[in-house]
Amino acid sequence: MKSKIVLTIVAPILFFAGFFSGQQNDIINKEEGKIIGLNHVGIRVPDFDIAADFYENTLGFPMIYRFDDENGQLIFAYFQINKSTFIELMPADEGHPEGIDHFGLETHNNEAVVSDFLELGIECTKSNVSPFTHVNIAHAKDVNGVYFEIIEAIEGSDLRRVMVNWKE
Protein backbone atom coordinates (compact mmCIF):
# COMPACT_ATOMS: atom_id res chain seq x y z
CA MET A 1 0.00 0.00 0.00
CA LYS A 2 2.81 2.39 0.93
CA SER A 3 4.46 1.80 -2.46
CA LYS A 4 1.22 2.55 -4.30
CA ILE A 5 0.79 5.83 -2.42
CA VAL A 6 4.41 6.82 -3.06
CA LEU A 7 4.10 5.91 -6.76
CA THR A 8 0.83 7.84 -7.09
CA ILE A 9 2.55 10.94 -5.72
CA VAL A 10 6.05 10.54 -7.20
CA ALA A 11 5.21 9.51 -10.79
CA PRO A 12 3.30 12.69 -11.73
CA ILE A 13 5.96 14.87 -10.10
CA LEU A 14 8.70 13.10 -12.07
CA PHE A 15 6.75 13.36 -15.31
CA PHE A 16 6.04 17.06 -15.04
CA ALA A 17 9.49 17.91 -13.68
CA GLY A 18 11.05 16.15 -16.66
CA PHE A 19 8.63 17.78 -19.09
CA PHE A 20 9.40 21.28 -17.88
CA SER A 21 13.14 20.68 -17.49
CA GLY A 22 13.18 19.65 -21.16
CA GLN A 23 11.89 23.13 -22.03
CA GLN A 24 15.12 24.86 -20.90
CA ASN A 25 16.85 27.42 -23.06
CA ASP A 26 19.70 25.72 -24.91
CA ILE A 27 21.97 28.78 -24.62
CA ILE A 28 23.63 28.69 -21.20
CA ASN A 29 26.65 30.69 -20.07
CA LYS A 30 29.49 28.13 -19.97
CA GLU A 31 30.96 29.62 -16.78
CA GLU A 32 27.74 29.82 -14.79
CA GLY A 33 26.62 26.93 -12.63
CA LYS A 34 22.93 26.21 -12.91
CA ILE A 35 20.43 23.64 -11.67
CA ILE A 36 18.46 22.61 -14.76
CA GLY A 37 15.86 20.36 -13.15
CA LEU A 38 15.00 17.10 -11.45
CA ASN A 39 16.92 14.27 -13.11
CA HIS A 40 15.93 11.17 -11.17
CA VAL A 41 14.53 9.63 -8.02
CA GLY A 42 16.42 6.71 -6.49
CA ILE A 43 14.21 3.99 -5.04
CA ARG A 44 15.35 1.01 -2.96
CA VAL A 45 13.35 -2.12 -3.76
CA PRO A 46 13.12 -5.53 -2.06
CA ASP A 47 12.82 -7.45 -5.37
CA PHE A 48 14.50 -5.86 -8.39
CA ASP A 49 12.96 -8.21 -10.97
CA ILE A 50 9.41 -7.42 -9.85
CA ALA A 51 10.12 -3.68 -9.69
CA ALA A 52 11.93 -3.67 -13.05
CA ASP A 53 9.04 -5.51 -14.67
CA PHE A 54 6.60 -2.96 -13.26
CA TYR A 55 8.52 0.12 -14.42
CA GLU A 56 9.50 -1.31 -17.79
CA ASN A 57 6.51 -3.42 -18.83
CA THR A 58 3.58 -1.94 -16.90
CA LEU A 59 4.53 1.74 -17.05
CA GLY A 60 6.54 1.50 -20.27
CA PHE A 61 9.78 3.11 -19.02
CA PRO A 62 12.69 1.36 -20.79
CA MET A 63 15.69 0.23 -18.76
CA ILE A 64 18.52 2.27 -20.27
CA TYR A 65 21.35 0.77 -18.26
CA ARG A 66 22.09 -1.58 -15.41
CA PHE A 67 25.29 -1.90 -13.39
CA ASP A 68 26.29 -5.04 -11.51
CA ASP A 69 29.23 -5.65 -9.20
CA GLU A 70 32.03 -8.15 -9.96
CA ASN A 71 29.82 -10.95 -8.55
CA GLY A 72 26.93 -10.10 -10.86
CA GLN A 73 24.87 -8.50 -8.09
CA LEU A 74 22.82 -5.44 -9.02
CA ILE A 75 24.22 -2.06 -7.96
CA PHE A 76 21.60 0.09 -9.72
CA ALA A 77 19.57 0.44 -12.93
CA TYR A 78 17.99 3.44 -14.67
CA PHE A 79 14.57 3.57 -16.34
CA GLN A 80 13.84 6.49 -18.66
CA ILE A 81 10.54 8.34 -18.24
CA ASN A 82 11.23 11.07 -20.77
CA LYS A 83 14.26 12.80 -22.28
CA SER A 84 15.73 13.98 -18.98
CA THR A 85 13.83 12.23 -16.17
CA PHE A 86 14.60 8.77 -14.77
CA ILE A 87 13.81 6.26 -12.03
CA GLU A 88 16.88 4.66 -10.44
CA LEU A 89 16.25 1.28 -8.82
CA MET A 90 18.63 -0.15 -6.24
CA PRO A 91 18.34 -3.20 -4.00
CA ALA A 92 17.14 -2.68 -0.45
CA ASP A 93 19.21 -4.26 2.31
CA GLU A 94 19.76 -3.99 6.06
CA GLY A 95 21.55 -0.66 5.75
CA HIS A 96 19.27 0.71 3.03
CA PRO A 97 15.53 0.05 3.63
CA GLU A 98 13.02 -0.02 0.80
CA GLY A 99 11.55 3.28 -0.28
CA ILE A 100 12.81 6.54 -1.71
CA ASP A 101 16.57 6.74 -1.15
CA HIS A 102 17.53 10.03 -2.84
CA PHE A 103 16.88 12.35 -5.74
CA GLY A 104 19.20 13.78 -8.36
CA LEU A 105 19.31 17.31 -9.76
CA GLU A 106 20.67 17.87 -13.25
CA THR A 107 23.12 20.75 -13.54
CA HIS A 108 25.14 22.71 -15.99
CA ASN A 109 28.74 23.23 -14.79
CA ASN A 110 28.65 20.95 -11.77
CA GLU A 111 31.87 22.37 -10.30
CA ALA A 112 30.33 25.87 -10.18
CA VAL A 113 27.18 24.50 -8.52
CA VAL A 114 29.32 22.68 -5.92
CA SER A 115 31.23 25.92 -5.29
CA ASP A 116 27.95 27.82 -4.87
CA PHE A 117 26.62 25.14 -2.49
CA LEU A 118 29.77 25.28 -0.35
CA GLU A 119 29.59 29.08 -0.19
CA LEU A 120 25.99 28.74 1.03
CA GLY A 121 27.09 26.29 3.74
CA ILE A 122 25.43 23.28 2.09
CA GLU A 123 27.12 19.98 2.91
CA CYS A 124 28.48 18.79 -0.45
CA THR A 125 31.31 16.66 -1.84
CA LYS A 126 33.59 17.67 -4.67
CA SER A 127 32.38 16.82 -8.14
CA ASN A 128 33.90 13.68 -9.71
CA VAL A 129 33.29 11.57 -12.80
CA SER A 130 31.24 8.46 -11.96
CA PRO A 131 33.04 5.19 -12.73
CA PHE A 132 29.68 3.74 -13.80
CA THR A 133 27.85 6.31 -15.94
CA HIS A 134 30.69 8.80 -16.52
CA VAL A 135 28.53 11.74 -15.40
CA ASN A 136 30.03 14.54 -13.36
CA ILE A 137 28.49 13.90 -9.92
CA ALA A 138 28.61 15.34 -6.40
CA HIS A 139 26.72 14.30 -3.28
CA ALA A 140 24.93 16.70 -0.96
CA LYS A 141 22.52 16.88 1.97
CA ASP A 142 19.75 19.37 2.56
CA VAL A 143 19.02 21.09 5.89
CA ASN A 144 17.12 18.00 7.07
CA GLY A 145 19.90 15.58 6.17
CA VAL A 146 18.14 14.33 3.02
CA TYR A 147 20.73 12.96 0.61
CA PHE A 148 20.69 14.14 -2.99
CA GLU A 149 22.98 14.12 -6.01
CA ILE A 150 23.90 16.89 -8.39
CA ILE A 151 24.69 15.54 -11.83
CA GLU A 152 26.01 16.99 -15.05
CA ALA A 153 25.49 14.80 -18.11
CA ILE A 154 28.88 15.68 -19.58
CA GLU A 155 29.99 14.82 -23.10
CA GLY A 156 30.77 11.10 -23.29
CA SER A 157 28.54 10.13 -20.36
CA ASP A 158 25.94 7.38 -20.68
CA LEU A 159 23.32 9.82 -19.40
CA ARG A 160 24.12 12.37 -22.11
CA ARG A 161 23.97 9.59 -24.73
CA VAL A 162 20.48 8.40 -23.73
CA MET A 163 19.18 11.94 -23.40
CA VAL A 164 20.46 12.91 -26.86
CA ASN A 165 19.04 9.70 -28.37
CA TRP A 166 15.57 10.14 -26.79
CA LYS A 167 12.79 9.89 -29.38
CA GLU A 168 9.40 11.33 -28.46
mmCIF file of C-alpha atoms in Angstrom:
data_model
loop_
_atom_site.group_PDB
_atom_site.id
_atom_site.type_symbol
_atom_site.label_atom_id
_atom_site.label_comp_id
_atom_site.label_asym_id
_atom_site.label_seq_id
_atom_site.Cartn_x
_atom_site.Cartn_y
_atom_site.Cartn_z
ATOM 1 C CA MET A 1 0.000 0.000 0.000
ATOM 2 C CA LYS A 2 2.812 2.395 0.934
ATOM 3 C CA SER A 3 4.465 1.796 -2.456
ATOM 4 C CA LYS A 4 1.220 2.546 -4.301
ATOM 5 C CA ILE A 5 0.788 5.830 -2.421
ATOM 6 C CA VAL A 6 4.408 6.824 -3.064
ATOM 7 C CA LEU A 7 4.100 5.914 -6.756
ATOM 8 C CA THR A 8 0.834 7.844 -7.089
ATOM 9 C CA ILE A 9 2.550 10.941 -5.721
ATOM 10 C CA VAL A 10 6.045 10.543 -7.198
ATOM 11 C CA ALA A 11 5.206 9.505 -10.786
ATOM 12 C CA PRO A 12 3.300 12.689 -11.728
ATOM 13 C CA ILE A 13 5.962 14.873 -10.099
ATOM 14 C CA LEU A 14 8.703 13.102 -12.070
ATOM 15 C CA PHE A 15 6.746 13.355 -15.311
ATOM 16 C CA PHE A 16 6.044 17.061 -15.039
ATOM 17 C CA ALA A 17 9.495 17.913 -13.684
ATOM 18 C CA GLY A 18 11.055 16.150 -16.664
ATOM 19 C CA PHE A 19 8.634 17.781 -19.092
ATOM 20 C CA PHE A 20 9.404 21.278 -17.876
ATOM 21 C CA SER A 21 13.142 20.677 -17.492
ATOM 22 C CA GLY A 22 13.177 19.647 -21.156
ATOM 23 C CA GLN A 23 11.891 23.129 -22.025
ATOM 24 C CA GLN A 24 15.116 24.860 -20.898
ATOM 25 C CA ASN A 25 16.847 27.424 -23.062
ATOM 26 C CA ASP A 26 19.702 25.719 -24.912
ATOM 27 C CA ILE A 27 21.968 28.777 -24.620
ATOM 28 C CA ILE A 28 23.634 28.692 -21.196
ATOM 29 C CA ASN A 29 26.646 30.695 -20.070
ATOM 30 C CA LYS A 30 29.486 28.127 -19.967
ATOM 31 C CA GLU A 31 30.964 29.623 -16.776
ATOM 32 C CA GLU A 32 27.744 29.820 -14.791
ATOM 33 C CA GLY A 33 26.615 26.933 -12.632
ATOM 34 C CA LYS A 34 22.928 26.209 -12.911
ATOM 35 C CA ILE A 35 20.433 23.639 -11.672
ATOM 36 C CA ILE A 36 18.463 22.607 -14.757
ATOM 37 C CA GLY A 37 15.860 20.363 -13.151
ATOM 38 C CA LEU A 38 15.004 17.104 -11.448
ATOM 39 C CA ASN A 39 16.915 14.270 -13.113
ATOM 40 C CA HIS A 40 15.932 11.171 -11.166
ATOM 41 C CA VAL A 41 14.526 9.634 -8.023
ATOM 42 C CA GLY A 42 16.418 6.710 -6.495
ATOM 43 C CA ILE A 43 14.206 3.990 -5.043
ATOM 44 C CA ARG A 44 15.349 1.006 -2.961
ATOM 45 C CA VAL A 45 13.354 -2.124 -3.761
ATOM 46 C CA PRO A 46 13.122 -5.527 -2.063
ATOM 47 C CA ASP A 47 12.825 -7.447 -5.371
ATOM 48 C CA PHE A 48 14.498 -5.864 -8.390
ATOM 49 C CA ASP A 49 12.962 -8.208 -10.971
ATOM 50 C CA ILE A 50 9.408 -7.416 -9.849
ATOM 51 C CA ALA A 51 10.115 -3.679 -9.686
ATOM 52 C CA ALA A 52 11.926 -3.666 -13.045
ATOM 53 C CA ASP A 53 9.038 -5.515 -14.674
ATOM 54 C CA PHE A 54 6.598 -2.957 -13.260
ATOM 55 C CA TYR A 55 8.517 0.121 -14.423
ATOM 56 C CA GLU A 56 9.501 -1.307 -17.789
ATOM 57 C CA ASN A 57 6.511 -3.416 -18.829
ATOM 58 C CA THR A 58 3.581 -1.937 -16.896
ATOM 59 C CA LEU A 59 4.526 1.744 -17.048
ATOM 60 C CA GLY A 60 6.544 1.504 -20.272
ATOM 61 C CA PHE A 61 9.782 3.108 -19.017
ATOM 62 C CA PRO A 62 12.691 1.360 -20.793
ATOM 63 C CA MET A 63 15.692 0.235 -18.765
ATOM 64 C CA ILE A 64 18.524 2.271 -20.266
ATOM 65 C CA TYR A 65 21.353 0.775 -18.257
ATOM 66 C CA ARG A 66 22.094 -1.577 -15.408
ATOM 67 C CA PHE A 67 25.285 -1.899 -13.391
ATOM 68 C CA ASP A 68 26.288 -5.042 -11.506
ATOM 69 C CA ASP A 69 29.233 -5.649 -9.201
ATOM 70 C CA GLU A 70 32.027 -8.146 -9.964
ATOM 71 C CA ASN A 71 29.822 -10.947 -8.546
ATOM 72 C CA GLY A 72 26.929 -10.104 -10.858
ATOM 73 C CA GLN A 73 24.874 -8.499 -8.089
ATOM 74 C CA LEU A 74 22.822 -5.439 -9.018
ATOM 75 C CA ILE A 75 24.222 -2.060 -7.959
ATOM 76 C CA PHE A 76 21.597 0.089 -9.723
ATOM 77 C CA ALA A 77 19.569 0.441 -12.926
ATOM 78 C CA TYR A 78 17.992 3.440 -14.669
ATOM 79 C CA PHE A 79 14.574 3.572 -16.337
ATOM 80 C CA GLN A 80 13.842 6.491 -18.657
ATOM 81 C CA ILE A 81 10.542 8.339 -18.239
ATOM 82 C CA ASN A 82 11.232 11.074 -20.771
ATOM 83 C CA LYS A 83 14.259 12.802 -22.281
ATOM 84 C CA SER A 84 15.733 13.978 -18.976
ATOM 85 C CA THR A 85 13.831 12.231 -16.170
ATOM 86 C CA PHE A 86 14.595 8.774 -14.771
ATOM 87 C CA ILE A 87 13.814 6.260 -12.030
ATOM 88 C CA GLU A 88 16.882 4.661 -10.442
ATOM 89 C CA LEU A 89 16.249 1.276 -8.821
ATOM 90 C CA MET A 90 18.633 -0.145 -6.237
ATOM 91 C CA PRO A 91 18.343 -3.201 -3.999
ATOM 92 C CA ALA A 92 17.136 -2.680 -0.454
ATOM 93 C CA ASP A 93 19.206 -4.255 2.305
ATOM 94 C CA GLU A 94 19.760 -3.988 6.057
ATOM 95 C CA GLY A 95 21.552 -0.658 5.754
ATOM 96 C CA HIS A 96 19.269 0.712 3.032
ATOM 97 C CA PRO A 97 15.534 0.053 3.634
ATOM 98 C CA GLU A 98 13.021 -0.024 0.799
ATOM 99 C CA GLY A 99 11.549 3.277 -0.282
ATOM 100 C CA ILE A 100 12.812 6.542 -1.706
ATOM 101 C CA ASP A 101 16.567 6.738 -1.149
ATOM 102 C CA HIS A 102 17.533 10.026 -2.838
ATOM 103 C CA PHE A 103 16.880 12.349 -5.737
ATOM 104 C CA GLY A 104 19.201 13.783 -8.364
ATOM 105 C CA LEU A 105 19.308 17.314 -9.761
ATOM 106 C CA GLU A 106 20.670 17.866 -13.255
ATOM 107 C CA THR A 107 23.120 20.748 -13.537
ATOM 108 C CA HIS A 108 25.144 22.714 -15.995
ATOM 109 C CA ASN A 109 28.739 23.226 -14.791
ATOM 110 C CA ASN A 110 28.646 20.952 -11.766
ATOM 111 C CA GLU A 111 31.869 22.372 -10.300
ATOM 112 C CA ALA A 112 30.334 25.869 -10.181
ATOM 113 C CA VAL A 113 27.178 24.501 -8.522
ATOM 114 C CA VAL A 114 29.316 22.683 -5.924
ATOM 115 C CA SER A 115 31.225 25.919 -5.286
ATOM 116 C CA ASP A 116 27.947 27.817 -4.871
ATOM 117 C CA PHE A 117 26.618 25.142 -2.492
ATOM 118 C CA LEU A 118 29.765 25.283 -0.354
ATOM 119 C CA GLU A 119 29.587 29.084 -0.189
ATOM 120 C CA LEU A 120 25.992 28.736 1.025
ATOM 121 C CA GLY A 121 27.089 26.290 3.736
ATOM 122 C CA ILE A 122 25.432 23.282 2.089
ATOM 123 C CA GLU A 123 27.121 19.976 2.906
ATOM 124 C CA CYS A 124 28.484 18.791 -0.450
ATOM 125 C CA THR A 125 31.312 16.657 -1.841
ATOM 126 C CA LYS A 126 33.594 17.670 -4.670
ATOM 127 C CA SER A 127 32.384 16.823 -8.142
ATOM 128 C CA ASN A 128 33.900 13.677 -9.713
ATOM 129 C CA VAL A 129 33.288 11.570 -12.798
ATOM 130 C CA SER A 130 31.237 8.460 -11.956
ATOM 131 C CA PRO A 131 33.041 5.187 -12.728
ATOM 132 C CA PHE A 132 29.685 3.742 -13.799
ATOM 133 C CA THR A 133 27.850 6.306 -15.936
ATOM 134 C CA HIS A 134 30.694 8.797 -16.523
ATOM 135 C CA VAL A 135 28.534 11.742 -15.399
ATOM 136 C CA ASN A 136 30.031 14.540 -13.358
ATOM 137 C CA ILE A 137 28.491 13.899 -9.917
ATOM 138 C CA ALA A 138 28.608 15.335 -6.400
ATOM 139 C CA HIS A 139 26.716 14.303 -3.282
ATOM 140 C CA ALA A 140 24.929 16.703 -0.961
ATOM 141 C CA LYS A 141 22.524 16.881 1.971
ATOM 142 C CA ASP A 142 19.750 19.367 2.557
ATOM 143 C CA VAL A 143 19.019 21.088 5.890
ATOM 144 C CA ASN A 144 17.116 18.000 7.067
ATOM 145 C CA GLY A 145 19.900 15.578 6.166
ATOM 146 C CA VAL A 146 18.136 14.335 3.016
ATOM 147 C CA TYR A 147 20.728 12.962 0.609
ATOM 148 C CA PHE A 148 20.691 14.142 -2.994
ATOM 149 C CA GLU A 149 22.983 14.123 -6.005
ATOM 150 C CA ILE A 150 23.899 16.890 -8.394
ATOM 151 C CA ILE A 151 24.686 15.540 -11.831
ATOM 152 C CA GLU A 152 26.011 16.994 -15.051
ATOM 153 C CA ALA A 153 25.491 14.805 -18.106
ATOM 154 C CA ILE A 154 28.880 15.683 -19.580
ATOM 155 C CA GLU A 155 29.991 14.817 -23.100
ATOM 156 C CA GLY A 156 30.772 11.096 -23.294
ATOM 157 C CA SER A 157 28.541 10.126 -20.361
ATOM 158 C CA ASP A 158 25.944 7.384 -20.676
ATOM 159 C CA LEU A 159 23.323 9.818 -19.396
ATOM 160 C CA ARG A 160 24.123 12.366 -22.114
ATOM 161 C CA ARG A 161 23.972 9.593 -24.733
ATOM 162 C CA VAL A 162 20.484 8.397 -23.735
ATOM 163 C CA MET A 163 19.183 11.943 -23.403
ATOM 164 C CA VAL A 164 20.456 12.905 -26.858
ATOM 165 C CA ASN A 165 19.041 9.704 -28.372
ATOM 166 C CA TRP A 166 15.566 10.143 -26.791
ATOM 167 C CA LYS A 167 12.789 9.887 -29.375
ATOM 168 C CA GLU A 168 9.401 11.333 -28.457
#
